[in-house]
mmCIF file of C-alpha atoms in Angstrom:
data_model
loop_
_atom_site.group_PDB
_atom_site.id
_atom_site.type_symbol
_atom_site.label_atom_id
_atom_site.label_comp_id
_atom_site.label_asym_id
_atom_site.label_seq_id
_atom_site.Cartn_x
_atom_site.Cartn_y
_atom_site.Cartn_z
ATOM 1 C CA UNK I 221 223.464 -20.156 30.244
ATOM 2 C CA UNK I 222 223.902 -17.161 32.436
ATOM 3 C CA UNK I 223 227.100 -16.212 34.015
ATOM 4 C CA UNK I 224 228.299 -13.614 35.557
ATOM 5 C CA UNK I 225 230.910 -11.098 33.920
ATOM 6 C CA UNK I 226 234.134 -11.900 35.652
ATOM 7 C CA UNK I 227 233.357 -15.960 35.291
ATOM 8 C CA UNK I 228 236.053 -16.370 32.360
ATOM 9 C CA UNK I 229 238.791 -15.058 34.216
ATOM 10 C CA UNK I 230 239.007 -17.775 36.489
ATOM 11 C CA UNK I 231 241.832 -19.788 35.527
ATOM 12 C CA UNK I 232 243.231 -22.487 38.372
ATOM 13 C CA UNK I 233 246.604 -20.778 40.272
ATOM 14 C CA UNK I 234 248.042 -24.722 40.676
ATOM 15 C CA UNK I 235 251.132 -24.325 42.697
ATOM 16 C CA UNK I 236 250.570 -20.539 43.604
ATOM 17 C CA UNK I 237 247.820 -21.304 45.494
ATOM 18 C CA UNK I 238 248.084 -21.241 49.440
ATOM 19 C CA UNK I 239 244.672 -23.106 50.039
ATOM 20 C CA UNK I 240 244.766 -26.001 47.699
ATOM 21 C CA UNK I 241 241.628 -27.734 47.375
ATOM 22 C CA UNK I 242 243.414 -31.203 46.931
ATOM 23 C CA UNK I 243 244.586 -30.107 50.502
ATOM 24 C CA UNK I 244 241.094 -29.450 52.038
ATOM 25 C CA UNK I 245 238.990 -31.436 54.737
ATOM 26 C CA UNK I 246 236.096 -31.872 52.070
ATOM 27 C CA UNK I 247 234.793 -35.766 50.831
ATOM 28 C CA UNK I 248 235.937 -35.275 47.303
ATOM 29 C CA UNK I 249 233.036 -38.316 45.954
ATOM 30 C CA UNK I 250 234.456 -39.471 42.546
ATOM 31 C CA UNK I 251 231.095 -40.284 40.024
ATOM 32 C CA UNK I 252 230.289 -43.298 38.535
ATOM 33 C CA UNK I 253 231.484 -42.058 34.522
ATOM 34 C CA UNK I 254 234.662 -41.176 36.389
ATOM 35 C CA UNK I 255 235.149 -44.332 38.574
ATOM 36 C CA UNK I 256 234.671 -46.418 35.390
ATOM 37 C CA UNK I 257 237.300 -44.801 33.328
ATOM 38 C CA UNK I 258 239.571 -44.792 36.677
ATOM 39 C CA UNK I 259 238.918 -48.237 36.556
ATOM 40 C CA UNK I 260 240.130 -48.636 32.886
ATOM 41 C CA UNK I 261 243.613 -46.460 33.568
ATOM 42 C CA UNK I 262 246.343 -49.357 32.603
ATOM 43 C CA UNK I 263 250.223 -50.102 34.484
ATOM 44 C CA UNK I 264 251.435 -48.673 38.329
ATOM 45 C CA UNK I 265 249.554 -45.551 37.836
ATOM 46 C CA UNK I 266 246.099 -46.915 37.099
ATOM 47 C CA UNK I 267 246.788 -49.436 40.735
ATOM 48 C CA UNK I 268 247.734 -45.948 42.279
ATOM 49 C CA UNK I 269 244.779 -44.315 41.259
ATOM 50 C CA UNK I 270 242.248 -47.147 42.527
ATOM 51 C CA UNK I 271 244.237 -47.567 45.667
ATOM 52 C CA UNK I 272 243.301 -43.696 46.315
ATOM 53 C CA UNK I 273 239.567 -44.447 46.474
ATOM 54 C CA UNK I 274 237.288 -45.827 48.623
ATOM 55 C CA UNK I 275 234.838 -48.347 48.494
ATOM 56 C CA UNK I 276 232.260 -45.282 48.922
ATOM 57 C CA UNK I 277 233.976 -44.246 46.154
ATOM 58 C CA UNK I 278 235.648 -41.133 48.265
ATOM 59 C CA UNK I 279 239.022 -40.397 47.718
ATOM 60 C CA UNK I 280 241.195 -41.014 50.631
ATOM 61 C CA UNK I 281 243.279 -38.559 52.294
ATOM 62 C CA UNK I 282 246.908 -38.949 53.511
ATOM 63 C CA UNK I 283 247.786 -36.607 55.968
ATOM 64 C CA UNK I 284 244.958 -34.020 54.830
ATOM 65 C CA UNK I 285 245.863 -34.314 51.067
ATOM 66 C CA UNK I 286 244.784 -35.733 48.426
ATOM 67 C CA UNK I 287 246.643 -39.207 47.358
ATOM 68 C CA UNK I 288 247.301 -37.996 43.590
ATOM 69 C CA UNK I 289 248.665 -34.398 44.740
ATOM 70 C CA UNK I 290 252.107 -34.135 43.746
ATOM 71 C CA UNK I 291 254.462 -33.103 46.339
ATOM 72 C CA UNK I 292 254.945 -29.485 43.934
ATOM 73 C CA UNK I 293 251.177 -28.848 44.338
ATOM 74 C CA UNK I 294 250.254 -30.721 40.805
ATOM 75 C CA UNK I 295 247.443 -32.738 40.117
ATOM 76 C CA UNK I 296 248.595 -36.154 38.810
ATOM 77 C CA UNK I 297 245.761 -36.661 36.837
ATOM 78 C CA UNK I 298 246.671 -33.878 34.951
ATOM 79 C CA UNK I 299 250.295 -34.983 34.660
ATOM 80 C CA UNK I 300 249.352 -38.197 33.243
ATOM 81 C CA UNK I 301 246.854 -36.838 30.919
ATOM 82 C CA UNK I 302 244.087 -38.561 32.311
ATOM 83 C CA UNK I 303 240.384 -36.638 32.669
ATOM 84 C CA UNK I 304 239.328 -35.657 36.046
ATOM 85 C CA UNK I 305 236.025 -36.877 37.945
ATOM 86 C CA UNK I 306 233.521 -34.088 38.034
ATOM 87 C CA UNK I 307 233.900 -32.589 41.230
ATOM 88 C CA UNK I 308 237.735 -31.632 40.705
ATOM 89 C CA UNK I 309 237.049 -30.967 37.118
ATOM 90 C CA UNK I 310 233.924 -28.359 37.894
ATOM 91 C CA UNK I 311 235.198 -26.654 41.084
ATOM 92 C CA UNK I 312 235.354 -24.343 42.172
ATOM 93 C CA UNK I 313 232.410 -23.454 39.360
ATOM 94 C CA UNK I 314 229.040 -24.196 40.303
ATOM 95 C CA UNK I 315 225.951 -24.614 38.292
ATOM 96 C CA UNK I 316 222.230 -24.219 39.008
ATOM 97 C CA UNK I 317 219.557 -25.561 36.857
ATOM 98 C CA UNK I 318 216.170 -24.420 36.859
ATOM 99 C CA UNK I 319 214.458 -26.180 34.211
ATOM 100 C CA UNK I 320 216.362 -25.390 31.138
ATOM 101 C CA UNK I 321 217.741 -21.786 32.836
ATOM 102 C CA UNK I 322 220.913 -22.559 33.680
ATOM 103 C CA UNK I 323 223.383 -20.187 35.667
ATOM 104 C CA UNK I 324 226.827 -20.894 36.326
ATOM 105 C CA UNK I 325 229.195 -18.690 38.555
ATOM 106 C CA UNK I 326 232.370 -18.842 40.331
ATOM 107 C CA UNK I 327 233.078 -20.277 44.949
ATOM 108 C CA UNK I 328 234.152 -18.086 46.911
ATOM 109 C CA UNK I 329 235.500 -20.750 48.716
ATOM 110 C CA UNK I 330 238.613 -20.799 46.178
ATOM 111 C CA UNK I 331 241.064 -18.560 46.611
ATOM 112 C CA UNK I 332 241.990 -17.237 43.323
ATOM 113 C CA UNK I 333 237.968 -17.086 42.810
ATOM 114 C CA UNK I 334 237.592 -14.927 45.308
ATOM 115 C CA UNK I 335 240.495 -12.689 44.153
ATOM 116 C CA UNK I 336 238.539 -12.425 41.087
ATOM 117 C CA UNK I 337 235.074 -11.848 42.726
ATOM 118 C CA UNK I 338 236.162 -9.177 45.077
ATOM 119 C CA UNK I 339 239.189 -7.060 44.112
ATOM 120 C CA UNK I 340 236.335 -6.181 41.050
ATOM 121 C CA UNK I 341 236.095 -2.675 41.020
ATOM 122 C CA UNK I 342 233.011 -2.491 38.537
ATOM 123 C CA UNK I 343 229.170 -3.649 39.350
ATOM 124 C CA UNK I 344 228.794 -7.210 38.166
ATOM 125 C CA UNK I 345 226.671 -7.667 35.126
ATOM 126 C CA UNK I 346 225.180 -11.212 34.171
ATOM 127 C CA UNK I 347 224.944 -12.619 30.486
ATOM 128 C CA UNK I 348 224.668 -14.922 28.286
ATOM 129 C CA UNK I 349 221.417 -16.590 26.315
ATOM 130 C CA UNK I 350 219.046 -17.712 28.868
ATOM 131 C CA UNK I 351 216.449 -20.948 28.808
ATOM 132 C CA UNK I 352 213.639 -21.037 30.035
ATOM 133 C CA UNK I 353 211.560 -22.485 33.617
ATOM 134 C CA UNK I 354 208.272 -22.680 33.582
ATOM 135 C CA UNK I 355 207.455 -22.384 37.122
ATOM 136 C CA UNK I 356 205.056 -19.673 37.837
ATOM 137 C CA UNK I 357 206.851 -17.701 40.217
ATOM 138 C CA UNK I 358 210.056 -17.670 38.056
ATOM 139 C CA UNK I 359 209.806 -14.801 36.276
ATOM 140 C CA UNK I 360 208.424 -12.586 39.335
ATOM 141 C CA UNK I 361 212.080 -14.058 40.778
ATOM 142 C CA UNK I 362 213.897 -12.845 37.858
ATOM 143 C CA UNK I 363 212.712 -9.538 37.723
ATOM 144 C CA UNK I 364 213.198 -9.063 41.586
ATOM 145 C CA UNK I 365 216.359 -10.313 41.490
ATOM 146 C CA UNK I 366 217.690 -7.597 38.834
ATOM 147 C CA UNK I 367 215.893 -4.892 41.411
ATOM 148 C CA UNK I 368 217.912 -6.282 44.191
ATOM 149 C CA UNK I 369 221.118 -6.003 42.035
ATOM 150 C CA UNK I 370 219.839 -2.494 41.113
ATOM 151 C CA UNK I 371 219.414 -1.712 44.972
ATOM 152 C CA UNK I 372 222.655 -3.547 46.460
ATOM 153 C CA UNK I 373 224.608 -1.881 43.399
ATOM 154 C CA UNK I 374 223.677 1.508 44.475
ATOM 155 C CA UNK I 375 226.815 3.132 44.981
ATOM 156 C CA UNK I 376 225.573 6.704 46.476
ATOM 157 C CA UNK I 377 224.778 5.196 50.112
ATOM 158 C CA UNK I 378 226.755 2.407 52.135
ATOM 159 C CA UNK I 379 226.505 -0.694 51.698
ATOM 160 C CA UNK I 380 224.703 -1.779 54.932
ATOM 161 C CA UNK I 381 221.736 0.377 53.959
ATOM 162 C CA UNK I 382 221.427 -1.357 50.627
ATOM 163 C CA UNK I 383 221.637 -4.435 52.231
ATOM 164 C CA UNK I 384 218.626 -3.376 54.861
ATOM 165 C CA UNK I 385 216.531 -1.874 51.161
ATOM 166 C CA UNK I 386 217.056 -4.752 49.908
ATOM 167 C CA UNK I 387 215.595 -7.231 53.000
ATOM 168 C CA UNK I 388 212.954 -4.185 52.749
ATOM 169 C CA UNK I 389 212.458 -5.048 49.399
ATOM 170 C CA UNK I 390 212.286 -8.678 49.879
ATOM 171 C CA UNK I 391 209.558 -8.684 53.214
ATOM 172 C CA UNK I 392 207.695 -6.970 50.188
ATOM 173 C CA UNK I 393 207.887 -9.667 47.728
ATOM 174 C CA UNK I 394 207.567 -12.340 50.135
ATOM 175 C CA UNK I 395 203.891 -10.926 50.918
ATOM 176 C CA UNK I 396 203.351 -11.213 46.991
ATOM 177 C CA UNK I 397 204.548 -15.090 46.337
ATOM 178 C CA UNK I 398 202.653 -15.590 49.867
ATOM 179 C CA UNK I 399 199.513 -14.145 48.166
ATOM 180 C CA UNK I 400 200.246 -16.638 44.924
ATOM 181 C CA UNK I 401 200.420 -12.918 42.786
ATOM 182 C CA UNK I 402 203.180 -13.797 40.500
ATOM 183 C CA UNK I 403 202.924 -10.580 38.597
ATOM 184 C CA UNK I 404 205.758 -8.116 38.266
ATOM 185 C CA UNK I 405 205.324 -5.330 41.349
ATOM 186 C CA UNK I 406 207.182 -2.227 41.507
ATOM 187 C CA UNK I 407 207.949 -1.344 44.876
ATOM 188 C CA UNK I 408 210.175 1.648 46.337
ATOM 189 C CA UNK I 409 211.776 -0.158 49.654
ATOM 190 C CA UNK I 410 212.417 1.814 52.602
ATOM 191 C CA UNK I 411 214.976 2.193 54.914
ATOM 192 C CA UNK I 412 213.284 2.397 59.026
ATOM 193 C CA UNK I 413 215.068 3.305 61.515
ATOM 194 C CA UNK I 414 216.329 0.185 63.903
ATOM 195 C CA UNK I 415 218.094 -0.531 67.347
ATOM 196 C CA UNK I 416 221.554 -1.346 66.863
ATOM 197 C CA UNK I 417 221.748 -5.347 67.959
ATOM 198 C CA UNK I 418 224.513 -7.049 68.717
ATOM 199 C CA UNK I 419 226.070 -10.028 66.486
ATOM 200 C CA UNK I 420 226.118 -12.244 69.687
ATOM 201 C CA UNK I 421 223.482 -14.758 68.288
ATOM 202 C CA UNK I 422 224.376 -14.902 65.359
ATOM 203 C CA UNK I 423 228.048 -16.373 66.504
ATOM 204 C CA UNK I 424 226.157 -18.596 68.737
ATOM 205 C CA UNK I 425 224.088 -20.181 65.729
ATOM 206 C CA UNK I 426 227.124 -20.584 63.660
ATOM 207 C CA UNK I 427 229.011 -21.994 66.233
ATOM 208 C CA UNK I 428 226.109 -24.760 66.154
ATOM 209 C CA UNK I 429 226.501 -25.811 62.675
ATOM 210 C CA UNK I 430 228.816 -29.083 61.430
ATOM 211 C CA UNK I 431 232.045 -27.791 60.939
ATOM 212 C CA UNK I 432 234.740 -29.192 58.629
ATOM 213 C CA UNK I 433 237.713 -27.739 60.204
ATOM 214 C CA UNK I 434 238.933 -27.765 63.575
ATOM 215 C CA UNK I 435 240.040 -24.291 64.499
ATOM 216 C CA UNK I 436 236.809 -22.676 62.704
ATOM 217 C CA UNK I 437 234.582 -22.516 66.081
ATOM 218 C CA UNK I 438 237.293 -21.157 67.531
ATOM 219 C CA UNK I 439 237.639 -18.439 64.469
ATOM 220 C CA UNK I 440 234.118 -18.066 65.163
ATOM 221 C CA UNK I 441 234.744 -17.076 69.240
ATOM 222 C CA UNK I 442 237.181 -14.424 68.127
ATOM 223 C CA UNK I 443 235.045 -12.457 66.028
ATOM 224 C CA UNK I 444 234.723 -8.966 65.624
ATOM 225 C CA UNK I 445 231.986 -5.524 65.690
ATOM 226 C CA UNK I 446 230.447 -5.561 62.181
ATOM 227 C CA UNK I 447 232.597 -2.396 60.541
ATOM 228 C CA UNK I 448 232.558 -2.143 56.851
ATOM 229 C CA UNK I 449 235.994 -0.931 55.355
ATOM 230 C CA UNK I 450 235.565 -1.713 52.073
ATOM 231 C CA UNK I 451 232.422 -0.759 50.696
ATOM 232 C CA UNK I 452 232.457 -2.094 47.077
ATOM 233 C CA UNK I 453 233.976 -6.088 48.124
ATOM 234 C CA UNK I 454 231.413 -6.040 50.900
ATOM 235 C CA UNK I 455 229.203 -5.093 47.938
ATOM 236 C CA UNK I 456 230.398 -8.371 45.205
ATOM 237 C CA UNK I 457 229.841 -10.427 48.242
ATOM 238 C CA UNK I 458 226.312 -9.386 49.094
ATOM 239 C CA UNK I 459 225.911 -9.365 45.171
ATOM 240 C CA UNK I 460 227.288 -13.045 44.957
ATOM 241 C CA UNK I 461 225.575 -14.421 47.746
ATOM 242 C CA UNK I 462 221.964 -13.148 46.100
ATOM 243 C CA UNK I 463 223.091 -14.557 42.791
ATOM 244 C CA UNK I 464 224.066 -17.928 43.841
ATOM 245 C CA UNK I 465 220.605 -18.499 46.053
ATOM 246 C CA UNK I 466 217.830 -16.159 45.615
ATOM 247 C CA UNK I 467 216.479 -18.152 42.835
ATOM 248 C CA UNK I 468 216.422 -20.856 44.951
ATOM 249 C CA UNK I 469 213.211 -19.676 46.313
ATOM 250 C CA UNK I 470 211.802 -20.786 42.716
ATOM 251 C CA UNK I 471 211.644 -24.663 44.574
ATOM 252 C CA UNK I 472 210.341 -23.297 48.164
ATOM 253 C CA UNK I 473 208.502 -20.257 48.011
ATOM 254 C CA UNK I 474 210.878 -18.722 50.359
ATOM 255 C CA UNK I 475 212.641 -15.802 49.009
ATOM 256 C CA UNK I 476 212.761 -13.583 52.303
ATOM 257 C CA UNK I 477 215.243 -16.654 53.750
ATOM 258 C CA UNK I 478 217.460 -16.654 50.644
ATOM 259 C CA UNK I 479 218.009 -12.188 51.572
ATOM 260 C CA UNK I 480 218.516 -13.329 55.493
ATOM 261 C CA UNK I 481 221.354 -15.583 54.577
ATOM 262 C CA UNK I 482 223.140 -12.956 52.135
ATOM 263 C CA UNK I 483 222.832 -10.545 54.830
ATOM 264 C CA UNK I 484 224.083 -12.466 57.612
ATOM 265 C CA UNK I 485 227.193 -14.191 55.168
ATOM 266 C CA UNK I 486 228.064 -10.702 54.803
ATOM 267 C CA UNK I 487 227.686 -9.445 58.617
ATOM 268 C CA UNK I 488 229.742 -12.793 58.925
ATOM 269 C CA UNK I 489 232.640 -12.181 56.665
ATOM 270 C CA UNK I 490 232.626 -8.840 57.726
ATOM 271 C CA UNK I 491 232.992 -9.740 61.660
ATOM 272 C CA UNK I 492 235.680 -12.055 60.857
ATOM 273 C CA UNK I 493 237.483 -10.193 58.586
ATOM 274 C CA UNK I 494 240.028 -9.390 61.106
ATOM 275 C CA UNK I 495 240.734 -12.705 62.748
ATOM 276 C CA UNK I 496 241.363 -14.251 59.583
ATOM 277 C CA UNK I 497 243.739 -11.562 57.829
ATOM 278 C CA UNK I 498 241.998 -10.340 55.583
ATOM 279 C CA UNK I 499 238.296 -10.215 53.767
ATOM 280 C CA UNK I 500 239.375 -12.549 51.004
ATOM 281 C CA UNK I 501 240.609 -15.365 53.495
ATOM 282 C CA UNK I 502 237.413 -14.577 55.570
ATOM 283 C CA UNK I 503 235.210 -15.232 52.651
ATOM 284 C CA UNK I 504 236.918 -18.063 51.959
ATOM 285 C CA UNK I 505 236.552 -19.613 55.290
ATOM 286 C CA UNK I 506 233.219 -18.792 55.667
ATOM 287 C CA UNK I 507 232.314 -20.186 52.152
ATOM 288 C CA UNK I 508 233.951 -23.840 52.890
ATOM 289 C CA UNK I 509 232.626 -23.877 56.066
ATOM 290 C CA UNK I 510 229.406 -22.693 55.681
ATOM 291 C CA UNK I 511 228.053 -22.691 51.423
ATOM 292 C CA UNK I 512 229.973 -26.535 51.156
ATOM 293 C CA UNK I 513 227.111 -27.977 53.572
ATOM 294 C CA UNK I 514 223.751 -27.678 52.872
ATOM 295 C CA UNK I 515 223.246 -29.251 55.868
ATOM 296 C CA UNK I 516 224.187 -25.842 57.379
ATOM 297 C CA UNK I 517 222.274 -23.941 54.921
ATOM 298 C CA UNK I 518 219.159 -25.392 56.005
ATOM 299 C CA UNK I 519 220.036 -25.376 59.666
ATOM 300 C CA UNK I 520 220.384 -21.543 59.252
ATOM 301 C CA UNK I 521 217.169 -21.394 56.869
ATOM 302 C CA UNK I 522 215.092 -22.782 60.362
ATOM 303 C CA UNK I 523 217.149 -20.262 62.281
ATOM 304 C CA UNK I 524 215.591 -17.317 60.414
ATOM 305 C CA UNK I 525 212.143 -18.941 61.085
ATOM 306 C CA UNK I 526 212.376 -20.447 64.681
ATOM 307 C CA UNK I 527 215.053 -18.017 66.438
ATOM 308 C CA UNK I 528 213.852 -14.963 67.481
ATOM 309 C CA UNK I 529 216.977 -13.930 67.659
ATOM 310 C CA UNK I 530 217.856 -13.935 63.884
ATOM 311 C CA UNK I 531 214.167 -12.955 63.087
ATOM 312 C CA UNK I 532 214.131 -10.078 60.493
ATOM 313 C CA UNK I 533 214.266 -7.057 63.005
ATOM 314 C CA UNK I 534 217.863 -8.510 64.528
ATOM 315 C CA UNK I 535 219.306 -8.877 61.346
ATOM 316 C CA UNK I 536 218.300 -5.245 60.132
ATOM 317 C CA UNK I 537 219.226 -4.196 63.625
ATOM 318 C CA UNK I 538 223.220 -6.079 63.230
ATOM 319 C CA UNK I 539 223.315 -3.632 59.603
ATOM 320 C CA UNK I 540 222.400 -0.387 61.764
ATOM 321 C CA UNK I 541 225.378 -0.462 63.712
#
C-alpha cells in the first residue's frame, strides 16, 4: 500500500474541530456489516442507535447533525465502545484500488487533514510496498506520474508555470496512451507563451454543478483574480489533487482530464481563497463540495471535452495571469 508521507499524522481533532463532519450536509450511508452489528447493540442505546437510521439505511440528521453526536462534539459510538460503520470509521482517508496497487491518502475536505496537507513545508514523498495492476497502461501512468511530481515539485519557478509544464507534459502523454504506446517516454515539457483568460467560465461551470450547501454558489459569485501567495500550499494541493486522480486514467484512458481538474481545483481554491478566510477553509470547501460528488467530477470531466471555454488553451491561459 502506498501512502503518502504525512498520512500517519492524521489523528481526528474531536471537539477542536470547527467543521465537524458529524455536522456536515453529506448522506452518511451506514453498510450492511455495520447495520447488522447496529442491529445487535442491546438496552436504550442500541433503540437510539436504530432510531438514527433510515430505512435507506442513511443516518438521519437533526438539525444538520448527526443523531449520535454528543452535544460536546463526541461521537457516541465511541463513548459506548461500539465500532463505527465504514464511512465514519475511514474518513476522512480514502483508498484507491487498482488491482492489487492500493494507495491510500488523506481529504482535504477535513479540516485537521488539510492542516496536515498544506502547512507541509517539505515536497511530499510516497511509500510503502506496492502491488501490482496488470493493466497495460499502468506502468506508463506510474512513471508519468513521478515526472509530474518531479515537475510540480520544482521549487526554482512558480508554481503556475509548473502547473502549465505539467498540462504540457500531460497533452504529451495523452498523444502516447491515444497511440496505444504504453512504453516509458521521456519528454522535456515546455512552457508557450498564452493570453491571459479570465476565470469567468470557469465560475459559471461550477456554479452548475449539485451543490451540498446552500451559501456555496453564492461563495462561488464572490470569487476572486487567481493570485498565488503561497507558493509551496498551492504546490501540496496541485500535488494532492494529481495523487488522488491521475491514476484514474488507468480505467478511461483519459489522463489529460485528470491534469485539467488539478489545475482548475487549484485556480479554484486559489480564487476563493479570500472569500472564505483563508486557503485551508477554501480547500476545504471546495473539496466537500466538489471531490464528495462524483457526479460533479464527471460533469466537469465533459466540461474539459465539450466547453470551449475550459478547453486546454483557457485553462493554461487562467495560469498566465
Amino acid at each position: 500500500m502506498i501512502t503518502p508521507d504525512y498520512y500517519p499524522q492524521f489523528r481526528c481533532i474531536g471537539r477542536e474541530c470547527k467543521n465537524n463532519c458529524c455536522c456536515g450536509e453529506w448522506d452518511i450511508e451506514v453498510d450492511d456489516e455495520a447495520m447488522e452489528r447496529f442491529n445487535a447493540i442491546s438496552g436504550e442505546f442500541g433503540k437510539r442507535v436504530r432510531k438514527a437510521v433510515d430505512s435507506n439505511n442513511v443516518f438521519i440528521r437533526k438539525n444538520g447533525r448527526c443523531p449520535l453526536l454528543s452535544d460536546d462534539g463526541l461521537c457516541e459510538m465511541v463513548l459506548n465502545g461500539e465500532e463505527l460503520c465504514t464511512v465514519c470509521d475511514e474518513y476522512p482517508r480514502f483508498t484507491t484500488y487498482y488491482g492489487d496497487y492500493i494507495e491510500r491518502g488523506i481529504s482535504v475536505s477535513c479540516e485537521a487533514a488539510t492542516k496536515i496537507i498544506l502547512d507541509n513545508k517539505e515536497k511530499v514523498k510516497f511509500t510503502g510496498d506496492t502491488g501490482e495492476c496488470t493493466d497495460d497502461i499502468f506502468s506508463l501512468l506510474i512513471s508519468a506520474r513521478t515526472k509530474l511530481f518531479e515537475i510540480l515539485q520544482d521549487r526554482t519557478t512558480d508554481i503556475a508555470k509548473r502547473i502549465r509544464l505539467a498540462l504540457d507534459y500531460g497533452v504529451a502523454l495523452q498523444n502516447r496512451i491515444n497511440n496505444n504506446d504504453y512504453e516509458e517516454f521521456a519528454y522535456t515539457p515546455k512552457d508557450a507563451n498564452h493570453n491571459n483568460v479570465s476565470t469567468d467560465e470557469l465560475f459559471k461551470a461550477l456554479e452548475m454543478l449539485d451543490t451540498l450547501s446552500d451559501d456555496w454558489c453564492d461563495i462561488l459569485s464572490k470569487y476572486d483574480s487567481f493570485n498565488v501567495t503561497d507558493e509551496i500550499k498551492t504546490e501540496q494541493l496541485a500535488v494532492y489533487f494529481v495523487y488522488r486522480y491521475f491514476l484514474r486514467a488507468v480505467y478511461d484512458c483519459d489522463a489529460i482530464s485528470k491534469l485539467k481538474l488539478m489545475a482548475i481545483s487549484v485556480i479554484t481554491i486559489v480564487c476563493l481563497t479570500n472569500v472564505c478566510g483563508d486557503i485551508y477553509e477554501s480547500a476545504r470547501r471546495y473539496s466537500i463540495e466538489v471531490e464528495h460528488n462524483e457526479e460533479n467530477i464527471d460533469l466537469l470531466y465533459d466540461e474539459f471535452l465539450f466547453n470551449d471555454d475550459l478547453d486546454l488553451n483557457h485553462i493554461l491561459g487562467m495560469l498566465s495571469a
